[in-house]
Short mmCIF file of C-alpha atoms in Angstrom, two decimals:
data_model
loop_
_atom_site.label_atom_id
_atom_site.label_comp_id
_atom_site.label_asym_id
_atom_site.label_seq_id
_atom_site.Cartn_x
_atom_site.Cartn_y
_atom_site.Cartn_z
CA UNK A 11 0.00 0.00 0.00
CA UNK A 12 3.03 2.42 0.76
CA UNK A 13 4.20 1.95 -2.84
CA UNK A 14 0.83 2.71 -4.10
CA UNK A 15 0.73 6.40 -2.03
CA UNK A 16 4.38 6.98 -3.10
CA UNK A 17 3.55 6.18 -6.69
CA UNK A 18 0.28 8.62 -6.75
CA UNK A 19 2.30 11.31 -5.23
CA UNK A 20 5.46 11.60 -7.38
CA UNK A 21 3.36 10.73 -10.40
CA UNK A 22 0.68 13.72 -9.17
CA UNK A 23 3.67 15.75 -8.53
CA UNK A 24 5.17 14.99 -12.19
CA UNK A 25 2.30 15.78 -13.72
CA UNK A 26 1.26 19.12 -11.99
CA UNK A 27 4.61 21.05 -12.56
CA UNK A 28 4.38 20.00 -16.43
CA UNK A 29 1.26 21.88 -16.40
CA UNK A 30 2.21 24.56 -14.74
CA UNK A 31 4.17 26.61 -17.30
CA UNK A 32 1.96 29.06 -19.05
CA UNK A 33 1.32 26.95 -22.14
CA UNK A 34 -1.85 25.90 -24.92
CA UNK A 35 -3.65 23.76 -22.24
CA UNK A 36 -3.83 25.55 -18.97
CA UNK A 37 -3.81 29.25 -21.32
CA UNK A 38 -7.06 27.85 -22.65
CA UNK A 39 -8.55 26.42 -19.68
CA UNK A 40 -8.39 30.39 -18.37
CA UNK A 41 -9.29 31.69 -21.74
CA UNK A 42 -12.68 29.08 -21.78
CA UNK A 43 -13.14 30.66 -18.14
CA UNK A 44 -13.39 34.18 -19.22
CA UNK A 45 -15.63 33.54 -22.27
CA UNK A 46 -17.53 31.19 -21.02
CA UNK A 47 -18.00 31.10 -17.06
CA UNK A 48 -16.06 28.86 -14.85
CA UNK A 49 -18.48 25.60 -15.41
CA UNK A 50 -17.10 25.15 -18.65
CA UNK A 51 -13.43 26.24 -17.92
CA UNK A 52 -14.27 22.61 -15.25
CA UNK A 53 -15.70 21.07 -18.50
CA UNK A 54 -12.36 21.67 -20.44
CA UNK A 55 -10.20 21.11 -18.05
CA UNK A 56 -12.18 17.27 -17.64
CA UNK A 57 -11.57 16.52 -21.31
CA UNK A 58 -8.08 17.68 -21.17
CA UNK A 59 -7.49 15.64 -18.28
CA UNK A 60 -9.16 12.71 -19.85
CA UNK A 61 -7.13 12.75 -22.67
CA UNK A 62 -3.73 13.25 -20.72
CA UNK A 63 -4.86 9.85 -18.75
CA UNK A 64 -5.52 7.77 -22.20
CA UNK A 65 -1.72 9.35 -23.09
CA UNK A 66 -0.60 8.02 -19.61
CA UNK A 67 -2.34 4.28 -20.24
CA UNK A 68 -0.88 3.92 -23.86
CA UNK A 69 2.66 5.60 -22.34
CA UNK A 70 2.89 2.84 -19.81
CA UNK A 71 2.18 -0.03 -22.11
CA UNK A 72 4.93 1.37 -24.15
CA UNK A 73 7.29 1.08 -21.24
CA UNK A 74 5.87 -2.20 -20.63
CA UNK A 75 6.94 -3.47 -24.26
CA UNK A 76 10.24 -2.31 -24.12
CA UNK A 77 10.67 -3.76 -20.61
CA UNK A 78 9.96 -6.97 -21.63
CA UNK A 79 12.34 -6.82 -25.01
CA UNK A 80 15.05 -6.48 -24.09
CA UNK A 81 17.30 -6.08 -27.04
CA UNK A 82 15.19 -2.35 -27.54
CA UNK A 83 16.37 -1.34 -24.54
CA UNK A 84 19.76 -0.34 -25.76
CA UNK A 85 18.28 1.61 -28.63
CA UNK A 86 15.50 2.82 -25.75
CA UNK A 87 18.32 4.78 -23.42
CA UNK A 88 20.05 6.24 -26.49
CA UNK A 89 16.72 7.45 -27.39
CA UNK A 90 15.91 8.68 -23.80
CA UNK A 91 19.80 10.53 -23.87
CA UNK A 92 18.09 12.40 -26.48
CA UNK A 93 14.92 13.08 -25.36
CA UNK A 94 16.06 14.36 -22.00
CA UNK A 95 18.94 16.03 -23.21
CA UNK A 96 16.36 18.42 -25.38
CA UNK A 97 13.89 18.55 -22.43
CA UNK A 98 16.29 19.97 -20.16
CA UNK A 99 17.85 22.28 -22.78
CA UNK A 100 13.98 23.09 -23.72
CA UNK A 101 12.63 23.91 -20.58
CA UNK A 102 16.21 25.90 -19.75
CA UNK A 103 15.49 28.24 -22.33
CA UNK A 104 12.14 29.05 -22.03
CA UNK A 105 13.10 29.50 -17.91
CA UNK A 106 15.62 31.95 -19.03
CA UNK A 107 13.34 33.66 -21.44
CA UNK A 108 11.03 34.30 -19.08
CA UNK A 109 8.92 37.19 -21.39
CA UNK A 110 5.97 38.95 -20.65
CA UNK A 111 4.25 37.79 -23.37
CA UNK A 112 3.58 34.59 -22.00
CA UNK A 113 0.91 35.67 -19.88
CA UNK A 114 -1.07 36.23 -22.77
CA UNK A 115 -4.02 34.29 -23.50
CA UNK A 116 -3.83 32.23 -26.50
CA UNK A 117 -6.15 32.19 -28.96
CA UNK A 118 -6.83 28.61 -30.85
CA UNK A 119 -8.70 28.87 -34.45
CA UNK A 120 -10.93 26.19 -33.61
CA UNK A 121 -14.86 25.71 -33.88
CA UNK A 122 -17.38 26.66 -31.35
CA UNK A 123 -18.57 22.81 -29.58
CA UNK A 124 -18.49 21.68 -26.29
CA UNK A 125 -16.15 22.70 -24.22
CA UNK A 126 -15.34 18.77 -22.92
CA UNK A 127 -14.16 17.83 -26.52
CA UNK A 128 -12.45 20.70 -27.01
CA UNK A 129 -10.24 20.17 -24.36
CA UNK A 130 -9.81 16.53 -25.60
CA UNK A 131 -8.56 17.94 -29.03
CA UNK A 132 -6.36 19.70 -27.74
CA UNK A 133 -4.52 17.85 -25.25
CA UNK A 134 -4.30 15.06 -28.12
CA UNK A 135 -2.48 17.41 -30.03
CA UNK A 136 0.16 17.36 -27.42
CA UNK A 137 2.49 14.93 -28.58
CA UNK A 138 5.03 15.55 -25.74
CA UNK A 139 3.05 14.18 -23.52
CA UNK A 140 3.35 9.93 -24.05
CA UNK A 141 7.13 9.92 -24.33
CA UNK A 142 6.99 12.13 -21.20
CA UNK A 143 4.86 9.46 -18.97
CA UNK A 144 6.92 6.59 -20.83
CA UNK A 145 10.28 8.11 -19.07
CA UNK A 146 8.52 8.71 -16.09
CA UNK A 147 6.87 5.39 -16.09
CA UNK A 148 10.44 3.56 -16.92
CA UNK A 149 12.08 5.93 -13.95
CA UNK A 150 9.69 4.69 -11.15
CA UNK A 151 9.65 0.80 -12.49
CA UNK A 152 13.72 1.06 -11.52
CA UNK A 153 12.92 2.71 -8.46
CA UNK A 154 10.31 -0.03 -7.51
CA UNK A 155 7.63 2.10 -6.95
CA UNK A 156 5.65 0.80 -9.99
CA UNK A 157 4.98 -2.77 -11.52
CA UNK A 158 2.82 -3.50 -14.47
CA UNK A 159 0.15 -4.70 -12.83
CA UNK A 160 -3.51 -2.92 -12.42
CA UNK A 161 -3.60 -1.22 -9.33
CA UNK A 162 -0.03 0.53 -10.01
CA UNK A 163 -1.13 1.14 -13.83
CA UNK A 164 -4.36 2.45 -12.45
CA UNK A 165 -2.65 4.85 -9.73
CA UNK A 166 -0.27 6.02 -12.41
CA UNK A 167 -3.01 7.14 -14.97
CA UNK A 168 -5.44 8.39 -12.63
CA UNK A 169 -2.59 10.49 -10.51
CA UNK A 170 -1.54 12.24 -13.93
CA UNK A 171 -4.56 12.74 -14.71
CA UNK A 172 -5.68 14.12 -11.45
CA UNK A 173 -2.29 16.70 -11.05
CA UNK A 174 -2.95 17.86 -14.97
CA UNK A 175 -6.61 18.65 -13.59
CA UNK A 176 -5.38 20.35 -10.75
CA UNK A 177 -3.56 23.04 -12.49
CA UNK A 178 -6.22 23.39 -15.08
CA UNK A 179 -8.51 24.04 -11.87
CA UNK A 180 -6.09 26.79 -10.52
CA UNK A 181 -6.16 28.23 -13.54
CA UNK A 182 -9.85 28.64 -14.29
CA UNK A 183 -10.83 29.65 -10.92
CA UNK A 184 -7.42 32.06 -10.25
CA UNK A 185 -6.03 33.46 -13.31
CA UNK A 186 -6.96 36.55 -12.49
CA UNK A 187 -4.86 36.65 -9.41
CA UNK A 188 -2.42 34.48 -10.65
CA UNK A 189 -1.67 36.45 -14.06
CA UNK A 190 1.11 39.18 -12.47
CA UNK A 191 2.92 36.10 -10.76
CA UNK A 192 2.55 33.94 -13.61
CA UNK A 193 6.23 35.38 -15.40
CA UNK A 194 7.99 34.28 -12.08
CA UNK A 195 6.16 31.28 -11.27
CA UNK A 196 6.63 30.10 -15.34
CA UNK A 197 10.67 30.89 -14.74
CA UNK A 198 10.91 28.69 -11.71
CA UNK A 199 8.92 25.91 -12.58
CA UNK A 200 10.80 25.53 -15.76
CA UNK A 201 14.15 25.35 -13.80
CA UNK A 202 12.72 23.34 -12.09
CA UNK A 203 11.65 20.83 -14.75
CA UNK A 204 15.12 21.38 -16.67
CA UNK A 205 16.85 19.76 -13.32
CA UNK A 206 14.13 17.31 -13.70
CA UNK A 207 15.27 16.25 -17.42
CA UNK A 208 19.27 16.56 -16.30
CA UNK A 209 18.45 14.16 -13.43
CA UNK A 210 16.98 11.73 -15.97
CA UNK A 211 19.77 12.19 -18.43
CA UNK A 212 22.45 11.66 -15.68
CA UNK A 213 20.54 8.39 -14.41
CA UNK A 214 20.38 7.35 -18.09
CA UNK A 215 24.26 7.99 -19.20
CA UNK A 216 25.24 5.61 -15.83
CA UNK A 217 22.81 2.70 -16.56
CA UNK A 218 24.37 2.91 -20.07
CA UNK A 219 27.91 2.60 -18.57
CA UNK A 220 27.25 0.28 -16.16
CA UNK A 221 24.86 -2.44 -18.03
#
C-alpha cells in the first residue's frame, strides 16, 4: 500500500509542474473561463485531463513493451539521452526567457462545440506528452515504486490525470490573481523541470555505462 501512495504522489507531482508553465492547455482552460463562465473552464479542463490519462495508459504499455524486449532497450536509453537532453535544454530556455508575453491568452482557431471535446482535441495534439509518462513510467519501475500490474497502472493514470486537472482548476478559478505572478512562477517551474530532465539524463548515461 506504501508503494501505491508513493507512486500517486510523485506521479501527481510529475504531472502538476508540467502543467504549470503558461502553455496551450492551462492558457485555454483560463481563456474558456473568461468567455464562457467557470463551469465550462471545469468542463475543459475534464476533457483535457481525460485525454492526458488515455496518453498516460498507452505511455505505460509502451514502457511495458520495451521492458519486456530487451534487445530495444539499448536503442531505448540512447533514445531517452536524447529526449532528455532536449527537455532539459527546452525547458532551460524558455526558464531563461522568461517574457511577458507569456501571460497572454492564446487564442486557438478552432470551432465553437463543447467545451469537454475541445479540451480533448487539444490535449491530443500534445504529442510531448506519451514519451513524457513513458520516461517517467520507466524511472519509477527502476525505483520499484511501480509494476505492471492494475492497481499501479491504475494509480499512475489516474494520478496524472488528477495533477494535470489540478492546475487546469487553478487556472480557471485564479487566473486573475495568478496572471502578475505567472512570469515568475513560469521561470521557476521551468528550472525546475530542466533539473528534472538533467536528473533523468544523468541516471540514463550511468545505466548505459554500467549495463
Amino acid at each position: 500500500m506504501t508503494h501505491v501512495l508513493i507512486l500517486f504522489f510523485a506521479t501527481f507531482s510529475a504531472a502538476f509542474m508540467a502543467t504549470v508553465p503558461p502553455g496551450l492547455l492551462n492558457m485555454n482552460a483560463a481563456k474558456v473561463s473568461v468567455e464562457k463562465g467557470k463551469l465550462n473552464g471545469i468542463i475543459f479542463s475534464l476533457g483535457v485531463s481525460s485525454t492526458i490519462m488515455v496518453q498516460a495508459y498507452i505511455a505505460v504499455y509502451i514502457s511495458k513493451f520495451l521492458y519486456r524486449n530487451p534487445e530495444v532497450i539499448d536503442v531505448l536509453f540512447k533514445i531517452a539521452v536524447v529526449v532528455f537532453a532536449f527537455f532539459a535544454i527546452y525547458f532551460f530556455v524558455m526558464a531563461k526567457r522568461n517574457k511577458a508575453k507569456a501571460q497572454a491568452i492564446k487564442e486557438v482557431n478552432l470551432s465553437k462545440k463543447n467545451s469537454f471535446f475541445k479540451g480533448v482535441l487539444l490535449a491530443a495534439l500534445n504529442l510531448l506528452t506519451i514519451p513524457y509518462y513513458s520516461g517517467l513510467n520507466a524511472m519509477w519501475n527502476e525505483a520499484g515504486w511501480i509494476k505492471f500490474e492494475a492497481k499501479d497502472i491504475t494509480t499512475f493514470v489516474f494520478a496524472a490525470g488528477a495533477g494535470t486537472f489540478s492546475v487546469l482548476y487553478l487556472y480557471t478559478f485564479y487566473f486573475d490573481k495568478m496572471e502578475t505572478k505567472t512570469n515568475r512562477f513560469s521561470k521557476n517551474s521551468n528550472y525546475i523541470l530542466s533539473a528534472l530532465m538533467l536528473l533523468l539524463l544523468i541516471i540514463t548515461l550511468i545505466r548505459i555505462m554500467y549495463r
